[in-house]
């Protein structure tokens, strides 16, 4: 158990819909990262938050947004969903300073039909 | 632009032998490297890391070697066990910037009896 909790584990939704994925980081971790893994490919970095503020942005679509709340949990919002958005979405957390090891949650499998 | 590359998508090794997984990177700003192991339907699990001031780090059966001049790192698993069968991702970060992890595309290791 990494200590990072993601909900829900599975999500099936229709094209055009909007979903919210939730992540609770490990206790004490200030950084939260979101990654997308499509079709057994590599992990694509989407976005990072540190202590409530956006720290880095990767290949995140404009239809996607995220935020980190004062209690440090984070949400990834995916809107106007397309079939190609079907993927595993992972959240990871780290202390956020220095040489970090990021610990991953179990992921949310999103299926867009 | 793939900054972290794992050119071997798969590797098959007999139980008890050495497994060597390779990773190349292009960004000379990376100064921290990590290996993660991933089973199907689970999040990546941290294995071992190395900072750029070292050229070797050992943890039990796992050893990571870093060759900065060649921008190459490798993970050695000795002896390999069937339970090591998984996808292995190498990742790199530049903690002096945003410390987000950039992942390679992964190598699927199969250890057979």
GROMACS .gro file of C-alpha atoms in nm:
model
  226
    1UNK     CA    1   0.000   0.000   0.000
    2UNK     CA    2   0.163   0.322  -0.122
    3UNK     CA    3  -0.055   0.546   0.093
    4UNK     CA    4  -0.192   0.725  -0.214
    5UNK     CA    5  -0.566   0.675  -0.262
    6UNK     CA    6  -0.746   0.721  -0.590
    7UNK     CA    7  -1.119   0.706  -0.648
    8UNK     CA    8  -1.300   0.570  -0.832
    9UNK     CA    9  -1.109   0.262  -0.949
   10UNK     CA   10  -1.319   0.224  -1.261
   11UNK     CA   11  -1.531   0.470  -1.453
   12UNK     CA   12  -1.737   0.415  -1.765
   13UNK     CA   13  -1.893   0.715  -1.930
   14UNK     CA   14  -2.019   0.835  -2.266
   15UNK     CA   15  -1.852   1.067  -2.512
   16UNK     CA   16  -1.912   1.432  -2.441
   17UNK     CA   17  -1.950   1.379  -2.068
   18UNK     CA   18  -1.745   1.521  -1.781
   19UNK     CA   19  -1.584   1.323  -1.499
   20UNK     CA   20  -1.382   1.400  -1.188
   21UNK     CA   21  -1.103   1.179  -1.061
   22UNK     CA   22  -0.994   1.216  -0.702
   23UNK     CA   23  -0.659   1.164  -0.532
   24UNK     CA   24  -0.557   1.171  -0.167
   25UNK     CA   25  -0.179   1.194  -0.129
   26UNK     CA   26   0.035   1.023   0.132
   27UNK     CA   27   0.027   1.189   0.469
   28UNK     CA   28   0.272   1.478   0.472
   29UNK     CA   29   0.330   1.489   0.096
   30UNK     CA   30   0.284   1.832  -0.056
   31UNK     CA   31   0.327   1.747  -0.424
   32UNK     CA   32   0.067   1.571  -0.635
   33UNK     CA   33   0.126   1.457  -0.991
   34UNK     CA   34  -0.119   1.327  -1.250
   35UNK     CA   35  -0.015   1.082  -1.521
   36UNK     CA   36  -0.200   0.919  -1.809
   37UNK     CA   37  -0.122   0.573  -1.941
   38UNK     CA   38  -0.290   0.475  -2.265
   39UNK     CA   39  -0.295   0.124  -2.412
   40UNK     CA   40   0.004  -0.018  -2.223
   41UNK     CA   41   0.216   0.277  -2.326
   42UNK     CA   42   0.441   0.488  -2.109
   43UNK     CA   43   0.328   0.721  -1.837
   44UNK     CA   44   0.259   1.066  -1.976
   45UNK     CA   45   0.296   1.350  -1.730
   46UNK     CA   46  -0.010   1.573  -1.720
   47UNK     CA   47   0.027   1.820  -1.435
   48UNK     CA   48   0.182   1.877  -1.092
   49UNK     CA   49   0.060   2.070  -0.792
   50UNK     CA   50   0.267   2.166  -0.491
   51UNK     CA   51   0.097   2.285  -0.175
   52UNK     CA   52  -0.207   2.405  -0.362
   53UNK     CA   53  -0.036   2.573  -0.654
   54UNK     CA   54   0.032   2.451  -1.004
   55UNK     CA   55   0.403   2.373  -1.038
   56UNK     CA   56   0.446   2.209  -1.374
   57UNK     CA   57   0.237   2.130  -1.675
   58UNK     CA   58   0.290   1.855  -1.926
   59UNK     CA   59   0.087   1.738  -2.224
   60UNK     CA   60  -0.246   1.815  -2.066
   61UNK     CA   61  -0.534   1.890  -2.299
   62UNK     CA   62  -0.731   2.211  -2.258
   63UNK     CA   63  -1.038   1.996  -2.188
   64UNK     CA   64  -0.861   1.869  -1.877
   65UNK     CA   65  -0.803   2.064  -1.560
   66UNK     CA   66  -0.688   1.991  -1.210
   67UNK     CA   67  -0.665   2.149  -0.872
   68UNK     CA   68  -0.522   2.081  -0.529
   69UNK     CA   69  -0.730   2.173  -0.228
   70UNK     CA   70  -0.618   2.312   0.111
   71UNK     CA   71  -0.629   1.961   0.259
   72UNK     CA   72  -0.388   1.864  -0.022
   73UNK     CA   73  -0.618   1.622  -0.200
   74UNK     CA   74  -0.638   1.676  -0.573
   75UNK     CA   75  -0.898   1.638  -0.843
   76UNK     CA   76  -0.851   1.590  -1.216
   77UNK     CA   77  -1.146   1.706  -1.423
   78UNK     CA   78  -1.190   1.567  -1.773
   79UNK     CA   79  -1.458   1.725  -1.990
   80UNK     CA   80  -1.604   1.680  -2.340
   81UNK     CA   81  -1.472   1.327  -2.325
   82UNK     CA   82  -1.365   1.151  -2.642
   83UNK     CA   83  -1.303   0.782  -2.709
   84UNK     CA   84  -0.929   0.851  -2.712
   85UNK     CA   85  -0.940   0.968  -2.352
   86UNK     CA   86  -0.990   0.610  -2.241
   87UNK     CA   87  -0.684   0.532  -2.032
   88UNK     CA   88  -0.547   0.465  -1.689
   89UNK     CA   89  -0.502   0.782  -1.489
   90UNK     CA   90  -0.251   0.769  -1.208
   91UNK     CA   91  -0.195   1.007  -0.925
   92UNK     CA   92   0.135   1.018  -0.740
   93UNK     CA   93   0.258   1.216  -0.445
   94UNK     CA   94   0.593   1.315  -0.303
   95UNK     CA   95   0.739   1.537  -0.038
   96UNK     CA   96   0.801   1.785  -0.316
   97UNK     CA   97   1.147   1.898  -0.227
   98UNK     CA   98   1.489   1.773  -0.322
   99UNK     CA   99   1.542   1.425  -0.456
  100UNK     CA  100   1.189   1.295  -0.453
  101UNK     CA  101   1.051   0.951  -0.480
  102UNK     CA  102   0.697   0.971  -0.607
  103UNK     CA  103   0.454   0.709  -0.476
  104UNK     CA  104   0.167   0.609  -0.700
  105UNK     CA  105  -0.194   0.525  -0.638
  106UNK     CA  106  -0.369   0.225  -0.793
  107UNK     CA  107  -0.506   0.435  -1.075
  108UNK     CA  108  -0.848   0.506  -1.220
  109UNK     CA  109  -0.939   0.318  -1.535
  110UNK     CA  110  -1.154   0.545  -1.749
  111UNK     CA  111  -1.350   0.395  -2.035
  112UNK     CA  112  -1.528   0.631  -2.271
  113UNK     CA  113  -1.796   0.464  -2.484
  114UNK     CA  114   1.026   1.445  -2.790
  115UNK     CA  115   1.099   1.135  -2.584
  116UNK     CA  116   1.354   1.248  -2.327
  117UNK     CA  117   1.372   0.908  -2.158
  118UNK     CA  118   1.392   0.603  -2.381
  119UNK     CA  119   1.369   0.233  -2.315
  120UNK     CA  120   1.447   0.076  -2.648
  121UNK     CA  121   1.371  -0.282  -2.554
  122UNK     CA  122   0.996  -0.333  -2.518
  123UNK     CA  123   1.044  -0.681  -2.375
  124UNK     CA  124   1.302  -0.910  -2.219
  125UNK     CA  125   1.285  -1.278  -2.135
  126UNK     CA  126   1.523  -1.427  -1.877
  127UNK     CA  127   1.556  -1.763  -1.709
  128UNK     CA  128   1.505  -1.783  -1.335
  129UNK     CA  129   1.833  -1.744  -1.145
  130UNK     CA  130   2.005  -1.553  -1.425
  131UNK     CA  131   2.075  -1.181  -1.444
  132UNK     CA  132   1.820  -0.942  -1.593
  133UNK     CA  133   1.959  -0.620  -1.740
  134UNK     CA  134   1.718  -0.345  -1.830
  135UNK     CA  135   1.847  -0.040  -2.012
  136UNK     CA  136   1.744   0.322  -2.030
  137UNK     CA  137   1.880   0.622  -2.221
  138UNK     CA  138   1.807   0.987  -2.169
  139UNK     CA  139   1.869   1.300  -2.369
  140UNK     CA  140   1.826   1.584  -2.121
  141UNK     CA  141   2.157   1.665  -1.952
  142UNK     CA  142   1.967   1.855  -1.680
  143UNK     CA  143   1.833   1.531  -1.533
  144UNK     CA  144   2.011   1.458  -1.208
  145UNK     CA  145   1.793   1.200  -1.039
  146UNK     CA  146   1.691   0.866  -1.185
  147UNK     CA  147   1.447   0.606  -1.062
  148UNK     CA  148   1.321   0.262  -1.155
  149UNK     CA  149   0.961   0.158  -1.103
  150UNK     CA  150   0.800  -0.181  -1.139
  151UNK     CA  151   0.442  -0.219  -1.253
  152UNK     CA  152   0.209  -0.516  -1.241
  153UNK     CA  153  -0.110  -0.515  -1.451
  154UNK     CA  154  -0.397  -0.317  -1.302
  155UNK     CA  155  -0.173  -0.172  -1.031
  156UNK     CA  156   0.014   0.154  -0.989
  157UNK     CA  157   0.389   0.171  -1.042
  158UNK     CA  158   0.595   0.074  -0.737
  159UNK     CA  159   0.924   0.242  -0.659
  160UNK     CA  160   1.225   0.008  -0.677
  161UNK     CA  161   1.550   0.197  -0.660
  162UNK     CA  162   1.697   0.536  -0.741
  163UNK     CA  163   2.030   0.702  -0.807
  164UNK     CA  164   2.144   1.059  -0.805
  165UNK     CA  165   2.383   1.195  -1.064
  166UNK     CA  166   2.666   1.224  -0.812
  167UNK     CA  167   2.687   0.845  -0.797
  168UNK     CA  168   2.748   0.581  -1.060
  169UNK     CA  169   2.608   0.283  -0.874
  170UNK     CA  170   2.344   0.209  -0.615
  171UNK     CA  171   2.258  -0.131  -0.472
  172UNK     CA  172   1.956  -0.259  -0.285
  173UNK     CA  173   1.946  -0.632  -0.236
  174UNK     CA  174   1.904  -0.804  -0.571
  175UNK     CA  175   1.868  -0.472  -0.752
  176UNK     CA  176   2.156  -0.255  -0.871
  177UNK     CA  177   2.131   0.058  -1.080
  178UNK     CA  178   2.429   0.183  -1.280
  179UNK     CA  179   2.456   0.534  -1.419
  180UNK     CA  180   2.688   0.639  -1.700
  181UNK     CA  181   2.649   1.016  -1.727
  182UNK     CA  182   2.882   1.060  -2.021
  183UNK     CA  183   2.675   0.814  -2.222
  184UNK     CA  184   2.345   0.936  -2.072
  185UNK     CA  185   2.264   0.576  -1.995
  186UNK     CA  186   2.143   0.384  -1.695
  187UNK     CA  187   2.073   0.021  -1.637
  188UNK     CA  188   1.897  -0.192  -1.380
  189UNK     CA  189   2.047  -0.529  -1.291
  190UNK     CA  190   1.840  -0.790  -1.114
  191UNK     CA  191   2.039  -1.083  -0.975
  192UNK     CA  192   1.918  -1.350  -0.939
  193UNK     CA  193   1.599  -1.306  -1.135
  194UNK     CA  194   1.285  -1.461  -0.989
  195UNK     CA  195   0.946  -1.537  -1.148
  196UNK     CA  196   0.789  -1.274  -0.922
  197UNK     CA  197   1.005  -1.013  -1.095
  198UNK     CA  198   0.795  -1.054  -1.409
  199UNK     CA  199   0.642  -0.710  -1.463
  200UNK     CA  200   0.685  -0.394  -1.665
  201UNK     CA  201   0.981  -0.183  -1.557
  202UNK     CA  202   0.985   0.190  -1.612
  203UNK     CA  203   1.283   0.415  -1.575
  204UNK     CA  204   1.219   0.776  -1.485
  205UNK     CA  205   1.425   1.089  -1.458
  206UNK     CA  206   1.384   1.424  -1.296
  207UNK     CA  207   1.559   1.751  -1.246
  208UNK     CA  208   1.487   1.844  -0.885
  209UNK     CA  209   1.645   2.180  -0.941
  210UNK     CA  210   1.354   2.265  -1.168
  211UNK     CA  211   1.013   2.117  -1.106
  212UNK     CA  212   1.110   1.764  -0.996
  213UNK     CA  213   0.837   1.602  -1.203
  214UNK     CA  214   0.927   1.254  -1.322
  215UNK     CA  215   0.962   1.186  -1.692
  216UNK     CA  216   0.907   0.820  -1.770
  217UNK     CA  217   1.031   0.590  -2.040
  218UNK     CA  218   0.792   0.363  -2.228
  219UNK     CA  219   0.873   0.058  -2.018
  220UNK     CA  220   1.028  -0.286  -2.066
  221UNK     CA  221   0.822  -0.597  -2.002
  222UNK     CA  222   1.035  -0.851  -1.818
  223UNK     CA  223   0.937  -1.214  -1.816
  224UNK     CA  224   1.127  -1.452  -1.590
  225UNK     CA  225   1.063  -1.815  -1.676
  226UNK     CA  226   1.150  -2.123  -1.467
   0.00000   0.00000   0.00000
